[in-house]
PDB file of C-alpha atoms in Angstrom:
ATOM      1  CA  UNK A   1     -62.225 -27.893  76.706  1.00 91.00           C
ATOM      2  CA  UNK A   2     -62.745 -27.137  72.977  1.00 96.00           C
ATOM      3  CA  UNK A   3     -60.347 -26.854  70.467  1.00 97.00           C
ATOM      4  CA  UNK A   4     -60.902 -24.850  67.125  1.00 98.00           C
ATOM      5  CA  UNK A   5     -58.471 -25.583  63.716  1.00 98.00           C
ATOM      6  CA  UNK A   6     -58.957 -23.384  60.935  1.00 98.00           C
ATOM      7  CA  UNK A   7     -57.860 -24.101  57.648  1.00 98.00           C
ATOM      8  CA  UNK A   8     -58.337 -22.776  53.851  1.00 98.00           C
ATOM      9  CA  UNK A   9     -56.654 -20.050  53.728  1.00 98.00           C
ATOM     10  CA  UNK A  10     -53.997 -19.117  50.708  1.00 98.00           C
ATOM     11  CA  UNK A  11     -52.857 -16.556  48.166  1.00 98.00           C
ATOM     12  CA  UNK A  12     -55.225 -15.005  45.809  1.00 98.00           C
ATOM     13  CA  UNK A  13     -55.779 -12.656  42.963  1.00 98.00           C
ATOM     14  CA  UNK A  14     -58.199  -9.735  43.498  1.00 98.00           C
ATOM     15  CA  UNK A  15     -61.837 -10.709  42.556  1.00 98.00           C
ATOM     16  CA  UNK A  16     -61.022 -14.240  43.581  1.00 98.00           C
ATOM     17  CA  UNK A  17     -62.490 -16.342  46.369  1.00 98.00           C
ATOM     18  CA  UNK A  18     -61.487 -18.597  48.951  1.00 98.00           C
ATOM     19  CA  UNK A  19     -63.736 -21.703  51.318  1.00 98.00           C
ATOM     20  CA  UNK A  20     -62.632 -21.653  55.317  1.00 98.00           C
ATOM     21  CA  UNK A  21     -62.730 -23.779  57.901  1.00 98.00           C
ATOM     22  CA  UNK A  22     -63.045 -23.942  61.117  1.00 98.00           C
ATOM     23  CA  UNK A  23     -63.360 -27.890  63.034  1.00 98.00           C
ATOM     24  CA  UNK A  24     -64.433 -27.877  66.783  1.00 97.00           C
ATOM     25  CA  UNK A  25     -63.251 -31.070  69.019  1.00 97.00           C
ATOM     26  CA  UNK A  26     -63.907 -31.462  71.997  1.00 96.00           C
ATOM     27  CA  UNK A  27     -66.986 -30.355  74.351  1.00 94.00           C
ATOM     28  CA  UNK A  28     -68.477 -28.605  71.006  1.00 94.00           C
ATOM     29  CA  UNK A  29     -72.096 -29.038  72.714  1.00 93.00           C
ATOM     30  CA  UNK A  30     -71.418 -26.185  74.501  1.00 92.00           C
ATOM     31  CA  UNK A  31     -70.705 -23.944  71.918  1.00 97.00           C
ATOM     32  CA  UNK A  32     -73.810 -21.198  71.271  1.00 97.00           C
ATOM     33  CA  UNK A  33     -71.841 -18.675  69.214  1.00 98.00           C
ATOM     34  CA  UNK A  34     -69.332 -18.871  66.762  1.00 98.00           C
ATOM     35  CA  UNK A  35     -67.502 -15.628  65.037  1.00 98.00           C
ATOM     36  CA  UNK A  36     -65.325 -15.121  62.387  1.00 98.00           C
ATOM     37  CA  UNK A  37     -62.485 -12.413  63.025  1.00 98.00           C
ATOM     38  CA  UNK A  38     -59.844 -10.967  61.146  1.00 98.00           C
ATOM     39  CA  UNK A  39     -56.547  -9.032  61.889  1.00 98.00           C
ATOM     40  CA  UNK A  40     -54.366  -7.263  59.284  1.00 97.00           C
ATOM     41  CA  UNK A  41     -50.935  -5.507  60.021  1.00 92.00           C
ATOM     42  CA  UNK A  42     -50.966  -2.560  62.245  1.00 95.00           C
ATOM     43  CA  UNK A  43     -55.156  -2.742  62.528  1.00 96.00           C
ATOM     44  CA  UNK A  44     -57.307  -3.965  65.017  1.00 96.00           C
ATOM     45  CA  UNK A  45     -59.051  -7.283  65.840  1.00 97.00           C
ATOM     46  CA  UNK A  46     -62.275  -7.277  64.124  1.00 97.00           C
ATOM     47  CA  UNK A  47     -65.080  -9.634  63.724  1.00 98.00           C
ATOM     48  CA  UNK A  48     -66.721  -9.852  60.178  1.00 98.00           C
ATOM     49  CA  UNK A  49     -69.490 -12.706  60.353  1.00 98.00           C
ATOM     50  CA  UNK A  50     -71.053 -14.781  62.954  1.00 98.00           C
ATOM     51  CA  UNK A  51     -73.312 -17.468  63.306  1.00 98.00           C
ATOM     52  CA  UNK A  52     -75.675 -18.932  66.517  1.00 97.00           C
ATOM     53  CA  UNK A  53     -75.145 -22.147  66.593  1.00 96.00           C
ATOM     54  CA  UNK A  54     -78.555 -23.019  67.861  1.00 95.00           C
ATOM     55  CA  UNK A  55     -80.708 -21.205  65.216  1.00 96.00           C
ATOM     56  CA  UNK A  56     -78.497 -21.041  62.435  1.00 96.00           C
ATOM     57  CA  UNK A  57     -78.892 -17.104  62.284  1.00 97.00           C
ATOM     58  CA  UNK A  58     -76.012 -15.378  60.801  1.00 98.00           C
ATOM     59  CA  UNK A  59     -74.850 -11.522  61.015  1.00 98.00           C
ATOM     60  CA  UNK A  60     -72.403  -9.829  58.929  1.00 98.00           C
ATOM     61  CA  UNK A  61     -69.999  -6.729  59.344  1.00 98.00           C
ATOM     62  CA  UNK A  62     -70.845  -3.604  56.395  1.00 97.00           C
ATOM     63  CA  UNK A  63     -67.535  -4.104  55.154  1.00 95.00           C
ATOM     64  CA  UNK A  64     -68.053  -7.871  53.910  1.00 97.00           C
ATOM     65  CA  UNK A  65     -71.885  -8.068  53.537  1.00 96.00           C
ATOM     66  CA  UNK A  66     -73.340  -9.737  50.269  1.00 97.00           C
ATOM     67  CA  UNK A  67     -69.244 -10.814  49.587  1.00 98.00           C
ATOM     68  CA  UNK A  68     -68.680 -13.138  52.473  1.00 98.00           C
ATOM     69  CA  UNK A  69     -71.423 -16.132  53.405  1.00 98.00           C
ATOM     70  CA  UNK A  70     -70.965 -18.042  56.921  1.00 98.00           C
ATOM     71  CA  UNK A  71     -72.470 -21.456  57.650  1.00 98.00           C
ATOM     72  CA  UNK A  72     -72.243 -25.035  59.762  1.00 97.00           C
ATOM     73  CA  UNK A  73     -72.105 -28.621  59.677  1.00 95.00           C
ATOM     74  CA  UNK A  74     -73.355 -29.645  62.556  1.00 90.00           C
ATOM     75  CA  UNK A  75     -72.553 -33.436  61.605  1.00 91.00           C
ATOM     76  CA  UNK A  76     -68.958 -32.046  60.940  1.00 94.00           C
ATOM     77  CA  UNK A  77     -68.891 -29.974  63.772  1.00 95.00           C
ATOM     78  CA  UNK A  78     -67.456 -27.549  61.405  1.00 97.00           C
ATOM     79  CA  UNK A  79     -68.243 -23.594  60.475  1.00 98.00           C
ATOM     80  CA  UNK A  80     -67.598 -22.052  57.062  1.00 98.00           C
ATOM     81  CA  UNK A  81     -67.142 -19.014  55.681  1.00 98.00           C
ATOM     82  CA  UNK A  82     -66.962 -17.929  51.625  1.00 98.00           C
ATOM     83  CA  UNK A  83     -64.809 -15.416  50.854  1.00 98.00           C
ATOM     84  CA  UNK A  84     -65.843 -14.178  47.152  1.00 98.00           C
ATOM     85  CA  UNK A  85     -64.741 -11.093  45.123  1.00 98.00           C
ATOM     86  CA  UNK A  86     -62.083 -10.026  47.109  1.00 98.00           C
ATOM     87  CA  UNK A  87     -60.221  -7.522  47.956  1.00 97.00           C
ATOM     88  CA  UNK A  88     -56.654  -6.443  48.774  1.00 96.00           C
ATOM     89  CA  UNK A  89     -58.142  -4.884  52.151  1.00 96.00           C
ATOM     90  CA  UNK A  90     -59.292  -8.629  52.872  1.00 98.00           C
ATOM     91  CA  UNK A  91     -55.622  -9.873  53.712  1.00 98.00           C
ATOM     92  CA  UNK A  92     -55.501 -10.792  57.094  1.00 98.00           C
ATOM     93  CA  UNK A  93     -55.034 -13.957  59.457  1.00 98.00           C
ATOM     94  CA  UNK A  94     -58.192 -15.029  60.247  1.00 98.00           C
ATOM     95  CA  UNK A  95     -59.479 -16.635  63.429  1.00 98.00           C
ATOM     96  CA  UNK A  96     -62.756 -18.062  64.356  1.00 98.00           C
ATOM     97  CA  UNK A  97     -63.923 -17.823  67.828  1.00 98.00           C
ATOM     98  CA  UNK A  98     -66.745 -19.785  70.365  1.00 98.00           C
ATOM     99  CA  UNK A  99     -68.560 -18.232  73.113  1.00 98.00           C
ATOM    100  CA  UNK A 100     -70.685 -20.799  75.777  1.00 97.00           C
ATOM    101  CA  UNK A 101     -72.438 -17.820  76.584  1.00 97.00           C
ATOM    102  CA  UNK A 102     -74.669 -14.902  74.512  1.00 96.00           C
ATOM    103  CA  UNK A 103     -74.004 -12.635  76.742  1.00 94.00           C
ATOM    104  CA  UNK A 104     -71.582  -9.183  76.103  1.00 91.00           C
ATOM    105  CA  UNK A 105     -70.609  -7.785  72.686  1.00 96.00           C
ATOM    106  CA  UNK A 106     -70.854 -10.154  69.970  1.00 96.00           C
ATOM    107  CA  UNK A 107     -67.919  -8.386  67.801  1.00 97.00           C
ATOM    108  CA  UNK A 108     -65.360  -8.034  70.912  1.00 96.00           C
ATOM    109  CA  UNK A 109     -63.316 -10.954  71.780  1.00 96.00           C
ATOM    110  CA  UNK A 110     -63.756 -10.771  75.413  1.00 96.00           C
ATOM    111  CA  UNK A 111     -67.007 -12.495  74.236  1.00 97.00           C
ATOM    112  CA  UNK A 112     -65.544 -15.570  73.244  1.00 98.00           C
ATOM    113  CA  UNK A 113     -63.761 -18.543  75.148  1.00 97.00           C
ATOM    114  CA  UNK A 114     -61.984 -20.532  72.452  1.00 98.00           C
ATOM    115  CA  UNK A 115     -60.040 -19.360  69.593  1.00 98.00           C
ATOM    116  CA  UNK A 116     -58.311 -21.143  66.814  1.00 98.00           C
ATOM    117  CA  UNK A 117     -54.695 -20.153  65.956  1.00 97.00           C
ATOM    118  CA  UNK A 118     -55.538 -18.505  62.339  1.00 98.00           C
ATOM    119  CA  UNK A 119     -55.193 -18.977  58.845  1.00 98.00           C
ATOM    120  CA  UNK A 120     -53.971 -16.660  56.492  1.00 98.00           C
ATOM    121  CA  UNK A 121     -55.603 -14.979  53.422  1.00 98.00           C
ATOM    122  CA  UNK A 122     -53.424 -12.777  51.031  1.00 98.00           C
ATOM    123  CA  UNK A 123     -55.120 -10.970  48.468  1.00 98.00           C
ATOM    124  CA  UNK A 124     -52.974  -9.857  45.449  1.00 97.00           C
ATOM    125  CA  UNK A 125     -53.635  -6.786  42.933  1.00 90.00           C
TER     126      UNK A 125
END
């Protein structure tokens, strides 16, 4: 089993930025994949960065390329993600997500086998 804990998340003024975390326990060895998602109110699921564990490669959604940065500690067993200049279209809980397995559609959550419980960003005007 592998548990996920995000944390990091707050209130912010537009054009502000915010540092998240997300700490794996657990059997983290298995872990290939880890994604970033985001759900505001009355929208959609939808993933926003991701990272492969094994390589380090990362791949980013249009809508928060060259704002948002993911990374890992792999001493930590933690992943990141940087949140600068943003936006009020940016609130949203945010989750992070593992998958054992490449396989399927990296930005769909029946991709992924863990899931944190979320932490919330709120971006003021």
């Amino acid at each position: 089993q592998v548990h996920l804990l995000e944390s990091g998340g707050g209130s912010v003024q537009a054009g502000g930025s915010l540092r998240l975390s997300c700490v794996g326990s657990g059997d983290v060895d298995r872990i290939v994949r880890i994604t970033w998602f985001r759900q505001a109110p009355g929208k959609a699921r939808e993933g926003v960065a991701q990272i492969i564990t094994g390589s380090g490669r990362t791949t980013y959604a249009d809508s928060v390329k060259g704002r948002f940065t993911i990374s890992q500690d792999n001493a930590k067993k933690a992943v990141y993600l940087q949140l600068n200049n943003l936006a009020r279209e940016d609130t949203a809980m945010y989750y992070c997500a593992a998958a054992r397995s490449l396989l399927g559609d990296s930005w769909r959550e029946p991709a992924y086998d863990y899931w944190g419980q979320g932490t919330q960003v709120i971006v003021s005007p």
